[in-house]
mmCIF file of C-alpha atoms in Angstrom:
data_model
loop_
_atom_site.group_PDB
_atom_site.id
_atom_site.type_symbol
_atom_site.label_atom_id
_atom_site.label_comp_id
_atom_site.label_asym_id
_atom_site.label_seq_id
_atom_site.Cartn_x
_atom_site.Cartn_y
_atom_site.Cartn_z
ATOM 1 C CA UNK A 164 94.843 -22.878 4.388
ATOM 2 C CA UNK A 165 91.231 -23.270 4.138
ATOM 3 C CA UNK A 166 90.877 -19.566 3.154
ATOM 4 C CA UNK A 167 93.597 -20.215 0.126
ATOM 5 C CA UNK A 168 91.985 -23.358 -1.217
ATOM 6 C CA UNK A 169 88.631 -20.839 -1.416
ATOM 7 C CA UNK A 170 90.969 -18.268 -3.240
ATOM 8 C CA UNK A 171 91.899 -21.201 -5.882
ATOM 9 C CA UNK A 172 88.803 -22.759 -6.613
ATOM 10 C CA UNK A 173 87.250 -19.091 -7.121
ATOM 11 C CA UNK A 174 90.118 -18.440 -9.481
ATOM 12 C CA UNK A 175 89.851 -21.765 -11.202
ATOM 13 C CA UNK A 176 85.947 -20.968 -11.874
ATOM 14 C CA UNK A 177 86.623 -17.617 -13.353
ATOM 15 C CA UNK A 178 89.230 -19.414 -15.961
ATOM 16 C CA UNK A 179 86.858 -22.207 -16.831
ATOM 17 C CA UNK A 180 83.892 -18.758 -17.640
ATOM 18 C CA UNK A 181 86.490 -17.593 -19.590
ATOM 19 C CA UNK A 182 87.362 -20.573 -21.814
ATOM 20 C CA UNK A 183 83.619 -21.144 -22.249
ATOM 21 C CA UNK A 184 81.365 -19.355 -25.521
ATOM 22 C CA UNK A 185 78.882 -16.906 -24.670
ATOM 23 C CA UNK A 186 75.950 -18.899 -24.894
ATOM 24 C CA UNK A 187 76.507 -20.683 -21.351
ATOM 25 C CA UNK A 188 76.740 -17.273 -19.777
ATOM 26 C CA UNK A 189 73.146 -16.371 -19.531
ATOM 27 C CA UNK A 190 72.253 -19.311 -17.827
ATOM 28 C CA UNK A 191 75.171 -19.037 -15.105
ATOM 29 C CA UNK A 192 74.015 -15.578 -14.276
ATOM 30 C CA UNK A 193 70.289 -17.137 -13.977
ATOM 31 C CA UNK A 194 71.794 -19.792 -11.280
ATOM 32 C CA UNK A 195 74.053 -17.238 -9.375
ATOM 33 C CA UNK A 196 70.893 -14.673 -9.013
ATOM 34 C CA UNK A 197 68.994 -17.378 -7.953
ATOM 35 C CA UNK A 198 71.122 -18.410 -5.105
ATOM 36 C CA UNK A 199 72.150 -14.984 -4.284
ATOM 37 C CA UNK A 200 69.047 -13.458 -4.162
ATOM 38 C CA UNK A 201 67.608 -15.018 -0.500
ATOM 39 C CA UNK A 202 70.974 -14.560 1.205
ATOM 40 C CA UNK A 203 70.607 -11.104 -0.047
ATOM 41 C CA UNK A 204 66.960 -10.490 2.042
ATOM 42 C CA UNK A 205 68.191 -13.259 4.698
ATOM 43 C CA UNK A 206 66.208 -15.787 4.026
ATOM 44 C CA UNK A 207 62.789 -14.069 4.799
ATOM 45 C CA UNK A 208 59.945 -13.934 2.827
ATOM 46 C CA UNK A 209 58.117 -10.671 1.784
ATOM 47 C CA UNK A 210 54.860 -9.716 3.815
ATOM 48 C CA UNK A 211 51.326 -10.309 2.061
ATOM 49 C CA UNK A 212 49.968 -6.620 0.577
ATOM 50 C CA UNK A 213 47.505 -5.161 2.706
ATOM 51 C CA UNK A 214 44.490 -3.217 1.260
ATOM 52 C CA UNK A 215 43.637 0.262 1.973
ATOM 53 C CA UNK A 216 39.961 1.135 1.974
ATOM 54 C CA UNK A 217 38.060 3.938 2.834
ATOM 55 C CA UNK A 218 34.622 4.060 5.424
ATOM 56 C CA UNK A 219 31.714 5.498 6.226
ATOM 57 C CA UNK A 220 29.395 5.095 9.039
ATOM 58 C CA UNK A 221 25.235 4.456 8.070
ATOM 59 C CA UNK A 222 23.328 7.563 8.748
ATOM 60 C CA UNK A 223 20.025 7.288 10.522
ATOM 61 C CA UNK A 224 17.036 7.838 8.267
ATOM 62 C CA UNK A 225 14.702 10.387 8.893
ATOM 63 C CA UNK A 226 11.080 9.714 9.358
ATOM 64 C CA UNK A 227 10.207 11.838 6.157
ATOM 65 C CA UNK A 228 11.198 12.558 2.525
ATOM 66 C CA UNK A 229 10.728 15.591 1.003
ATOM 67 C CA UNK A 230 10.482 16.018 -3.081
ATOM 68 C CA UNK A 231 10.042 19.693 -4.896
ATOM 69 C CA UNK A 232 8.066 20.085 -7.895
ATOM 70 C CA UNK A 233 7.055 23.215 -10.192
ATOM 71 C CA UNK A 234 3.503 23.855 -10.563
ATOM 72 C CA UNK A 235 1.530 26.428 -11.644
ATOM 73 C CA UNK A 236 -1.334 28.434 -10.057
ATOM 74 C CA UNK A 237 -5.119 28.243 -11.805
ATOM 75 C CA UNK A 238 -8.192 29.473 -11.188
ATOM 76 C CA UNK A 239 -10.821 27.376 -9.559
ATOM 77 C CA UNK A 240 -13.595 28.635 -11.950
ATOM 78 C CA UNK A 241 -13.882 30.507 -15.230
ATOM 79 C CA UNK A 242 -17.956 31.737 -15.360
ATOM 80 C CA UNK A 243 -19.180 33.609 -17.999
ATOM 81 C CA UNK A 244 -21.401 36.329 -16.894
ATOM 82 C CA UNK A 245 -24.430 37.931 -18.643
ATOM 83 C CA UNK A 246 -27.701 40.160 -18.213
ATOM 84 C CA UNK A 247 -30.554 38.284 -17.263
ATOM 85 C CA UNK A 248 -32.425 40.383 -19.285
ATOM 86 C CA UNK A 249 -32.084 42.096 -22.921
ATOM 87 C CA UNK A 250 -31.468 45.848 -23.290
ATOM 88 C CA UNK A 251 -28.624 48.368 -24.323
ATOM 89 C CA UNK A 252 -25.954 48.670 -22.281
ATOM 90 C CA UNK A 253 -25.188 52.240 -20.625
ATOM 91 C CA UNK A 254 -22.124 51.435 -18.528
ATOM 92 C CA UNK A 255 -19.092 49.281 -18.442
ATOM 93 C CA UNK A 256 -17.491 49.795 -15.307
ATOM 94 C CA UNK A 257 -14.325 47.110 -15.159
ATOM 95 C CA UNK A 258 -11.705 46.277 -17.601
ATOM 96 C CA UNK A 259 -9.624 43.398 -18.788
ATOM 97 C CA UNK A 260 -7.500 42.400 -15.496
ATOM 98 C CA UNK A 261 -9.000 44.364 -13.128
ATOM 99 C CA UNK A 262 -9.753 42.345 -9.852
ATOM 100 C CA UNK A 263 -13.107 42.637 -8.929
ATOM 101 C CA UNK A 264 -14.940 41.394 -5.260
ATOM 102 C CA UNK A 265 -17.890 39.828 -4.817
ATOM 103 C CA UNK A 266 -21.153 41.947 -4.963
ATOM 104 C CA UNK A 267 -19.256 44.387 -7.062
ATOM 105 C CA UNK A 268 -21.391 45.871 -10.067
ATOM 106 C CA UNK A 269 -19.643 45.850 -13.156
ATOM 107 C CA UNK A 270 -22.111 46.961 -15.560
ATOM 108 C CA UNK A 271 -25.879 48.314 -16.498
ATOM 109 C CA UNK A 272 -28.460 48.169 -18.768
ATOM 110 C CA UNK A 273 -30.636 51.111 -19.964
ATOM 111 C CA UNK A 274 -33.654 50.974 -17.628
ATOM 112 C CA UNK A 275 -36.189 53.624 -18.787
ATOM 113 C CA UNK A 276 -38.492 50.761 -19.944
ATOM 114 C CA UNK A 277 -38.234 48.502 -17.072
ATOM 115 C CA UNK A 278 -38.748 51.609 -14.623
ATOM 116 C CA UNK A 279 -42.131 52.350 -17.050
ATOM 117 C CA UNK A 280 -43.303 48.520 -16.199
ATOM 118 C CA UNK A 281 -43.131 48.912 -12.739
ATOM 119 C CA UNK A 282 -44.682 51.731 -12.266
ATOM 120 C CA UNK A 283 -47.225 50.901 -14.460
ATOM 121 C CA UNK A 284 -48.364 47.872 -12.244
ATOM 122 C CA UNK A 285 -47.836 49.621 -9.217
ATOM 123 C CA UNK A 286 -50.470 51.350 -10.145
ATOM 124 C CA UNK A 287 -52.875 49.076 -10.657
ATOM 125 C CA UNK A 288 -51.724 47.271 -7.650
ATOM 126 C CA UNK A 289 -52.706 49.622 -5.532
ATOM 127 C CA UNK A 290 -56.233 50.829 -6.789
ATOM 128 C CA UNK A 291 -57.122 46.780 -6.961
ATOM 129 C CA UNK A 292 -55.711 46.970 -3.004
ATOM 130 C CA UNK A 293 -58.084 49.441 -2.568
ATOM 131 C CA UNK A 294 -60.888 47.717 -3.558
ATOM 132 C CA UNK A 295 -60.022 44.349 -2.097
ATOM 133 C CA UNK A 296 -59.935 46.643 1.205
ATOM 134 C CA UNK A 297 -63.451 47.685 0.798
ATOM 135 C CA UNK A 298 -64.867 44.689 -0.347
ATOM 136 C CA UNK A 299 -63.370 42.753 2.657
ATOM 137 C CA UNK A 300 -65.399 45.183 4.599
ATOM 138 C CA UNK A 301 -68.486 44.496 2.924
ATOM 139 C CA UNK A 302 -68.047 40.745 2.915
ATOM 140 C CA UNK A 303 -67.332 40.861 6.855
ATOM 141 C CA UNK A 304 -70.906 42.307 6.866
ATOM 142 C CA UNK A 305 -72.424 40.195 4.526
ATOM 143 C CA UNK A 306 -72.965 42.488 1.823
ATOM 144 C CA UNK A 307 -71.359 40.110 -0.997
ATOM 145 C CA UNK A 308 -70.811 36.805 -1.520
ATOM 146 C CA UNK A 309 -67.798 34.705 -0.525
ATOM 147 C CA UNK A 310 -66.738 33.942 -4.260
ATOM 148 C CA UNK A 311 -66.722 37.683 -4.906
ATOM 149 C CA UNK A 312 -64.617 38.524 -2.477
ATOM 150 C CA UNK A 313 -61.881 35.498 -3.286
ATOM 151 C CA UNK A 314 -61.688 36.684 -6.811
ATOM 152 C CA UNK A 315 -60.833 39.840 -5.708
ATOM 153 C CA UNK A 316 -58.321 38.656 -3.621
ATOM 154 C CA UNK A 317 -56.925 36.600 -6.125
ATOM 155 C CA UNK A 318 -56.705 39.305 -8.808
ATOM 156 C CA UNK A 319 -54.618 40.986 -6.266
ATOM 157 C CA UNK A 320 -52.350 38.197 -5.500
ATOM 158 C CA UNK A 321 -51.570 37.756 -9.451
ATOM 159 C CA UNK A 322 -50.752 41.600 -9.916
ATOM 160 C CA UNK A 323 -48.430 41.607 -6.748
ATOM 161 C CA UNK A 324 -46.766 38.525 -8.793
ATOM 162 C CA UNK A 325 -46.516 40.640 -11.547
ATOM 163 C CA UNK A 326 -45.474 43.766 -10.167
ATOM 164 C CA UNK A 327 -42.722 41.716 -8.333
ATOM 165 C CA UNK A 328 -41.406 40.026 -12.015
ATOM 166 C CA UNK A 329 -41.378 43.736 -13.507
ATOM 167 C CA UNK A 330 -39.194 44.895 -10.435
ATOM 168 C CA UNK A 331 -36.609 41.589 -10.646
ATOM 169 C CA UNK A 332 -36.371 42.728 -14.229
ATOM 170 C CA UNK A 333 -35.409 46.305 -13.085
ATOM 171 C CA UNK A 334 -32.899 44.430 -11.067
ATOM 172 C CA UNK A 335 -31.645 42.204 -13.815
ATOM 173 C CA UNK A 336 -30.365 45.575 -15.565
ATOM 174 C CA UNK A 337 -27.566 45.557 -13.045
ATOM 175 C CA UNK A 338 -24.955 42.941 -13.370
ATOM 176 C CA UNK A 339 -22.767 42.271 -10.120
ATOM 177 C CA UNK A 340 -19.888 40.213 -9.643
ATOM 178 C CA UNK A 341 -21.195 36.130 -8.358
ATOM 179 C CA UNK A 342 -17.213 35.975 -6.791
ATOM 180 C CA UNK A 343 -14.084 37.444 -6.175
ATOM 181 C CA UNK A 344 -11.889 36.878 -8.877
ATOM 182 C CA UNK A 345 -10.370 38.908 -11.920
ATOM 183 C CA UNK A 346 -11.831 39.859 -15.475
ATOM 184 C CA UNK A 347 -10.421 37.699 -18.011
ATOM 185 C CA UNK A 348 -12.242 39.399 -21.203
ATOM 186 C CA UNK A 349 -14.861 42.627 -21.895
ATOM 187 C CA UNK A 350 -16.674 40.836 -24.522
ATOM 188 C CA UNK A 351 -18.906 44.383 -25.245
ATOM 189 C CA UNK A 352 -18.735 48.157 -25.674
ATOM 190 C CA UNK A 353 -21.274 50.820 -23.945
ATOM 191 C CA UNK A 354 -24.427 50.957 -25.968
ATOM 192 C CA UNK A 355 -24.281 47.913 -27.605
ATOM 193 C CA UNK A 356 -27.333 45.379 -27.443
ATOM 194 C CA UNK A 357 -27.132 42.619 -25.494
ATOM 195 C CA UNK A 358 -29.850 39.623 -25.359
ATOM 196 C CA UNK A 359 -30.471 37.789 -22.275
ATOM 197 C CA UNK A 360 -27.910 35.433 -21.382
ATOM 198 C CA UNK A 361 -25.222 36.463 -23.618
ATOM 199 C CA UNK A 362 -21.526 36.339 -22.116
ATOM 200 C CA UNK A 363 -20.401 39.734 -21.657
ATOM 201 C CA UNK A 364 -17.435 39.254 -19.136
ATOM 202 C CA UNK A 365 -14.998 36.390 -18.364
ATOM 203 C CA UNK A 366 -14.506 35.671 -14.791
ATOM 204 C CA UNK A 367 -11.955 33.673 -12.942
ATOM 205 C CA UNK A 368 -12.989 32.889 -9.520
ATOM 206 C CA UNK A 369 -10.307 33.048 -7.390
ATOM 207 C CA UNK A 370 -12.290 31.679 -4.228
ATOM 208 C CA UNK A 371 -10.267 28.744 -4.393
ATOM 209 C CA UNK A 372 -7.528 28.615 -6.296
ATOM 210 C CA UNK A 373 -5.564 25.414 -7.790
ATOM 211 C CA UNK A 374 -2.475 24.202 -8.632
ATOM 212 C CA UNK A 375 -1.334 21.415 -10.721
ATOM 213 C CA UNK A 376 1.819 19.781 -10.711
ATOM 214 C CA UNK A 377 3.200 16.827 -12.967
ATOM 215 C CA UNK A 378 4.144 13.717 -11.266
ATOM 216 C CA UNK A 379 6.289 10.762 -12.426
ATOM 217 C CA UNK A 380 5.065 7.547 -11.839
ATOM 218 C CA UNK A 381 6.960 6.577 -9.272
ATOM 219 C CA UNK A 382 5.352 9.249 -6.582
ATOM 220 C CA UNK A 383 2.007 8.464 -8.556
ATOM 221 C CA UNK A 384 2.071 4.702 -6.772
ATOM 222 C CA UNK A 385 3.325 6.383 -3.549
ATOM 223 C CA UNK A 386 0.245 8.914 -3.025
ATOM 224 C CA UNK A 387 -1.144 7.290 -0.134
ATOM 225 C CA UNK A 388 2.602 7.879 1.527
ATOM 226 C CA UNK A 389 2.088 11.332 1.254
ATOM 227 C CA UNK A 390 1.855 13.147 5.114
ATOM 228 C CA UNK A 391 1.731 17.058 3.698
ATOM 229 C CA UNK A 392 1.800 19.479 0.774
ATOM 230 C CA UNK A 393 2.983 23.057 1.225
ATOM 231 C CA UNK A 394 3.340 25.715 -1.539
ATOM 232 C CA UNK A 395 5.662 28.546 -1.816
ATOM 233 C CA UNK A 396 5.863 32.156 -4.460
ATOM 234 C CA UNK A 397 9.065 33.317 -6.386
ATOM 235 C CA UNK A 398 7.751 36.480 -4.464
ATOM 236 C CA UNK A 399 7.720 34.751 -1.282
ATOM 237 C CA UNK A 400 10.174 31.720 -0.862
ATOM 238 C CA UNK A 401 10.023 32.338 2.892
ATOM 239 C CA UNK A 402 6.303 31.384 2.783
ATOM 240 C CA UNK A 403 4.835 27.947 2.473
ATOM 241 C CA UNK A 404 1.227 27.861 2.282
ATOM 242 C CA UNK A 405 -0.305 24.539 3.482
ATOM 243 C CA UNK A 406 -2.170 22.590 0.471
ATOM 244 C CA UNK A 407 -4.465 19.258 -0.097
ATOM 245 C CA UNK A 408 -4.981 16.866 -2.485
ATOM 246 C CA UNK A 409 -7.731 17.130 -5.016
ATOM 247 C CA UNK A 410 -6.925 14.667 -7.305
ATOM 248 C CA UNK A 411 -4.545 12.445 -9.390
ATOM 249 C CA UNK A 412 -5.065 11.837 -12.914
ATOM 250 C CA UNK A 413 -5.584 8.080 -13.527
ATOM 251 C CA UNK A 414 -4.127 8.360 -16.674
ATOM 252 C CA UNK A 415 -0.453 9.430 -17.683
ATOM 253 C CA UNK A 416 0.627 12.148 -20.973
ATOM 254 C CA UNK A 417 2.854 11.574 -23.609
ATOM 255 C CA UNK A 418 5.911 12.248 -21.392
ATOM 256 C CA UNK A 419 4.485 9.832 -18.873
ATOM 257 C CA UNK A 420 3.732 12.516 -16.118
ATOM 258 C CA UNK A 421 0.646 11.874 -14.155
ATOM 259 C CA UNK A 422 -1.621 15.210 -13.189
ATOM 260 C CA UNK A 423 -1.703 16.604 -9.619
ATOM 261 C CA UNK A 424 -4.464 19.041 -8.840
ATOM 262 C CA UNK A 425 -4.320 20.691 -5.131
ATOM 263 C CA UNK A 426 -6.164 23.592 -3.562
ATOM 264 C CA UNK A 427 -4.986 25.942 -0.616
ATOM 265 C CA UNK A 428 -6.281 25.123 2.811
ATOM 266 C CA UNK A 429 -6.949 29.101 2.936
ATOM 267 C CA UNK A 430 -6.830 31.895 1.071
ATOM 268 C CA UNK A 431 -3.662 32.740 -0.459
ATOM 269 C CA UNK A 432 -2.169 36.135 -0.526
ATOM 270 C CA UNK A 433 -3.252 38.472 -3.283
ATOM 271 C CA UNK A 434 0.009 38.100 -4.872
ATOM 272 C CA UNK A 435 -0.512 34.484 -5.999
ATOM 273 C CA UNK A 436 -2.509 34.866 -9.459
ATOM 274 C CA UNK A 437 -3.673 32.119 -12.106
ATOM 275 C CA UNK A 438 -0.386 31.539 -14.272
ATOM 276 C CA UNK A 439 2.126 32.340 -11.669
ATOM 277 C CA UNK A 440 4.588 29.746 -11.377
ATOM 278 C CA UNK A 441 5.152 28.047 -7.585
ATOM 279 C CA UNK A 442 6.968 25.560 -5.987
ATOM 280 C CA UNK A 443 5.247 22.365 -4.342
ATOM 281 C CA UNK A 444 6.815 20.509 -1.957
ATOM 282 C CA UNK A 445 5.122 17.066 -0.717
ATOM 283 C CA UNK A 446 6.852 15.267 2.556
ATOM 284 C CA UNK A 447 6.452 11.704 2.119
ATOM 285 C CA UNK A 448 6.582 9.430 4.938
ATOM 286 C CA UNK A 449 9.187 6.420 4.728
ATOM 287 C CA UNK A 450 7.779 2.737 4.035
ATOM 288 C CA UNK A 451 9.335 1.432 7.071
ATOM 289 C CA UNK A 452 7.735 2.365 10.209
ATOM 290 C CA UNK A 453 11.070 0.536 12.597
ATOM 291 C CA UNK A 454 14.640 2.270 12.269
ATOM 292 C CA UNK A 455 16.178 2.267 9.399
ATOM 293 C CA UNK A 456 19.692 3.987 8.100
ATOM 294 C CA UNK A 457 21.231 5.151 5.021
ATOM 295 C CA UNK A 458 24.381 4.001 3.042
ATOM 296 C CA UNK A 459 25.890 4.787 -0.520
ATOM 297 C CA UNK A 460 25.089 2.697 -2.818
ATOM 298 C CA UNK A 461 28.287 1.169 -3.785
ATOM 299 C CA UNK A 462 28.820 -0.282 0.009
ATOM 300 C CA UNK A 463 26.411 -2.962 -0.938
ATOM 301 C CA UNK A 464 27.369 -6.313 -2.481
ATOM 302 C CA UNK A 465 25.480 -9.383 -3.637
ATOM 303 C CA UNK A 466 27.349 -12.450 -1.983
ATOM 304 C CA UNK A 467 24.903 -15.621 -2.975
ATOM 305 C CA UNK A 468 21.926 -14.181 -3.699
ATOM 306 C CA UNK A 469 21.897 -11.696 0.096
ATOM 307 C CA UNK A 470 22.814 -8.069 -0.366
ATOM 308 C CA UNK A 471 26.181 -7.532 1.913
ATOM 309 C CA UNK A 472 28.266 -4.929 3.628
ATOM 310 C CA UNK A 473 31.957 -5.061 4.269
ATOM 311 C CA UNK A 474 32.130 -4.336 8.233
ATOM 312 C CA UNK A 475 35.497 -2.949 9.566
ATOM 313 C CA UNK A 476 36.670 -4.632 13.074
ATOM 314 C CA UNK A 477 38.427 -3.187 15.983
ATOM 315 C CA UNK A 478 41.240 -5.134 14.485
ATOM 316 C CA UNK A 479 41.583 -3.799 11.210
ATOM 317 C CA UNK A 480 39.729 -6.738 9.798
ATOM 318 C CA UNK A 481 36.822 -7.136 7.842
ATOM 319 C CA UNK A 482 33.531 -9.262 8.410
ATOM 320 C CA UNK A 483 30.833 -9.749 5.220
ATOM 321 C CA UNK A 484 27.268 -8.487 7.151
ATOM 322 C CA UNK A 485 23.889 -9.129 5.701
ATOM 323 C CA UNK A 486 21.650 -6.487 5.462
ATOM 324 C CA UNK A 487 17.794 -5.979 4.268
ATOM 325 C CA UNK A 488 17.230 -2.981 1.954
ATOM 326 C CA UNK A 489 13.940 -1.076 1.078
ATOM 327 C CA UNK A 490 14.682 0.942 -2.072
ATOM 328 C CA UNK A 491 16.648 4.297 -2.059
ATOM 329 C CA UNK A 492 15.568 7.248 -0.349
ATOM 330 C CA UNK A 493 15.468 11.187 -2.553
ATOM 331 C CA UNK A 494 18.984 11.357 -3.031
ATOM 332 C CA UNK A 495 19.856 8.121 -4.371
ATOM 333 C CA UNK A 496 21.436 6.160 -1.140
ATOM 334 C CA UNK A 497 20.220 2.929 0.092
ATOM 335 C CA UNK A 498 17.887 2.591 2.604
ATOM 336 C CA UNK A 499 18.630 -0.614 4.896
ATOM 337 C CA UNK A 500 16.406 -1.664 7.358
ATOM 338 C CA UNK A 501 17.834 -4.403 9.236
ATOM 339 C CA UNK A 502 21.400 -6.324 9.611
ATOM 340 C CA UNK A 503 23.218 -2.423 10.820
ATOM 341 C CA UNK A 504 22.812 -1.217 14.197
ATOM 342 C CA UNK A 505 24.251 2.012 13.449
ATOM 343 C CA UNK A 506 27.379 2.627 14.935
ATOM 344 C CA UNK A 507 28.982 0.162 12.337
ATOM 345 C CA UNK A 508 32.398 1.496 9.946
ATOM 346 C CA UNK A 509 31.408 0.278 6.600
ATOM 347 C CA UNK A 510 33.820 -0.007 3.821
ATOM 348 C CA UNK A 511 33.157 2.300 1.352
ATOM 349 C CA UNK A 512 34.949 1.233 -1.866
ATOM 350 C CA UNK A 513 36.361 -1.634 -3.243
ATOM 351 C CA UNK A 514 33.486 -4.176 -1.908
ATOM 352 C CA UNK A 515 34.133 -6.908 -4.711
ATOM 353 C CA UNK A 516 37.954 -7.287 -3.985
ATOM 354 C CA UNK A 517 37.518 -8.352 -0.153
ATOM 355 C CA UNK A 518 37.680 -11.467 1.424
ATOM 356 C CA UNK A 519 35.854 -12.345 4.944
ATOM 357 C CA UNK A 520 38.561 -11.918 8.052
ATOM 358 C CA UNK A 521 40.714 -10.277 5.529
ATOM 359 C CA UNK A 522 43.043 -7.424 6.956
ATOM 360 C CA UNK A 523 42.798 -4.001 5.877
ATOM 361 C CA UNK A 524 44.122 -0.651 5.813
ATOM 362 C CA UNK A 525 41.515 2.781 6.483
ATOM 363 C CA UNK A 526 42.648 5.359 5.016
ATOM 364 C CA UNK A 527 41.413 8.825 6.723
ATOM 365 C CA UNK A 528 39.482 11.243 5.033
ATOM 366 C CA UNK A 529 41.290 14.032 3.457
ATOM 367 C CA UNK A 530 40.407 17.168 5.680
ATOM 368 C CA UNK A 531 38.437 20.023 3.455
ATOM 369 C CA UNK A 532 41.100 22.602 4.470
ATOM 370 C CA UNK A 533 43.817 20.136 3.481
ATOM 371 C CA UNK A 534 43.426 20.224 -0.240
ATOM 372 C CA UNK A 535 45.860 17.676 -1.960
ATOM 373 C CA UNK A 536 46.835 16.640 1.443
ATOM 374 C CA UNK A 537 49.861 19.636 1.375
ATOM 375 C CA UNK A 538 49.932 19.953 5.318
#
């Protein structure tokens, strides 16, 4: 009975629809999804959406930072060199770009004059010997006076003064190399006239060598970080030759670049040469002397003020971590030096949508032989 009644009434509602206009159907189709739709899901309601987020894990910072730089190799001297004395010159033995040693002779004067001078007064040297000789003789046996004999003596001191100037000037017709180093310029021909003094090669001195390197302004208000400075050849990237610092130019250039100027510990190999281009590479030690790690920038958020990490839970939960940071180290991650311990799992992305204790979702990393995550 109770079943036909049911029957009825439903029968009786689907007249009254019918005799009604079409306006009152939208809203009984509103009501009837309304009460149908919870017996549909039974009643329950639908579980909160949990976030997926991806991790990382701080990595330990190292003790050092290295940062490259191009620099370029110069001499440590340019000297002019010239005769000491005037004449015509008779041989030119070195060219532009030849690499000369020290003591080398690279060129001559004509010396028939100079030869004539010496000669000359060692001649009279030794006949005024002579007589000095004999007159010490006779003053030993009291045959002259004292003041005799100490002119004569001093007349011979003043020509062995002069004979010795006449021979330094024979000398001075030879010109030698004062370093190691290469010819820059030949500034004369053979048997043209040279005075004294006048520049008649161009020598770079490549005793000591130099290199100087541009520095932004940031490393120029680290210098005193700096631990070592090696240096390494297009020729011979397998070699780093140790450096030091010279100096720092106070002042910066137009493209705000601050002058470096270092010199090699030793002797480079002949293959570096002024101009050559090189590589510089200075290891910097780390502000923080305790341990420190490194995470990407984007794991750290500002929550009142304190910079913050996201800290993932053993149970899938998340916990807002206060950490101290000292800059970024050479590749642009964020150094933090206290509030980790290490072995933390840090979320990675998505820092601002979080909420403290609030459950999440890791999703793993994509394996590199798994591209588009096919297998």
């Amino acid at each position: 009975m109770f079943f036909t009644h049911a029957l009825r009434s439903t029968f009786e509602a689907s007249n009254y629809l019918t005799n009604h206009t079409m306006k009152t159907t939208p809203i009984f189709c509103v009501l009837s999804l309304l009460f149908l739709f919870p017996s549909c899901h039974g009643g329950k309601e639908e579980s909160p959406l949990m976030r997926s987020v991806e991790s990382t894990r701080p990595a330990t910072l190292s003790a050092y930072a290295c940062k490259s730089f191009s620099g370029v190799v110069k001499e440590g001297k340019e000297i002019s060199l010239g005769f000491k004395t005037p004449g015509q010159i008779t041989r030119i033995l070195v060219k532009e770009g030849d690499r000369v040693e020290e003591g080398q002779l690279l060129a001559t004067l004509d010396d028939a004059d100079y030869k004539l001078g010496v000669e000359a007064i060692e001649i009279q040297y030794d006949q005024l010997k002579k007589e000095v000789d004999r007159m010490k003789l006779l003053y030993e046996n009291n045959s002259i006076s004292g003041n005799d004999y100490d002119k004569a003596t001093s007349g011979l001191a003043q020509l062995a003064v002069q004979l010795q100037s006449n021979r330094n000037k024979l000398d001075y017709t030879r010109l030698y190399a004062p370093a190691s180093g290469y010819i820059q310029s030949v500034n004369f021909e053979t048997a043209e006239m040279v005075d004294a003094g006048t520049p008649v090669f161009t020598l770079l001195d490549t005793r000591q060598m130099e290199v100087t390197v541009d520095i932004p302004a940031s490393l120029h208000t680290q210098q005193n970080r700096i631990n070592s400075i090696t240096c390494r050849s297009v020729l011979s990237p397998e070699k780093k030759m140790p450096m030091h610092l010279v100096s720092i130019a106070p002042k910066a250039d137009g493209n705000q670049l601050y002058k470096m100027t270092l010199e090699f510990d030793k002797k480079p190999e002949q293959e570096i040469t002024p101009g050559m281009n090189v590589e510089v590479e200075l290891r910097l030690r780390h502000r923080t002397s305790s341990q420190a790690y490194t995470l990407p920038l984007h794991c750290i958020f500002n929550h009142e003020g304190q910079n913050c990490v996201w800290v993932i839970n053993n149970d899938s939960t998340v916990s807002r971590h206060v950490v101290s940071l000292d800059g970024t180290d050479e590749e642009g991650r964020a150094i933090v030096v206290d509030g980790l311990s290490g072995d933390e799992q840090i979320v990675n992305a998505g820092v601002n949508a979080l909420r403290d204790n609030e459950k999440v979702r890791i999703i793993e990393p994509v394996s590199p032989t798994n591209v588009g995550g096919l297998l």
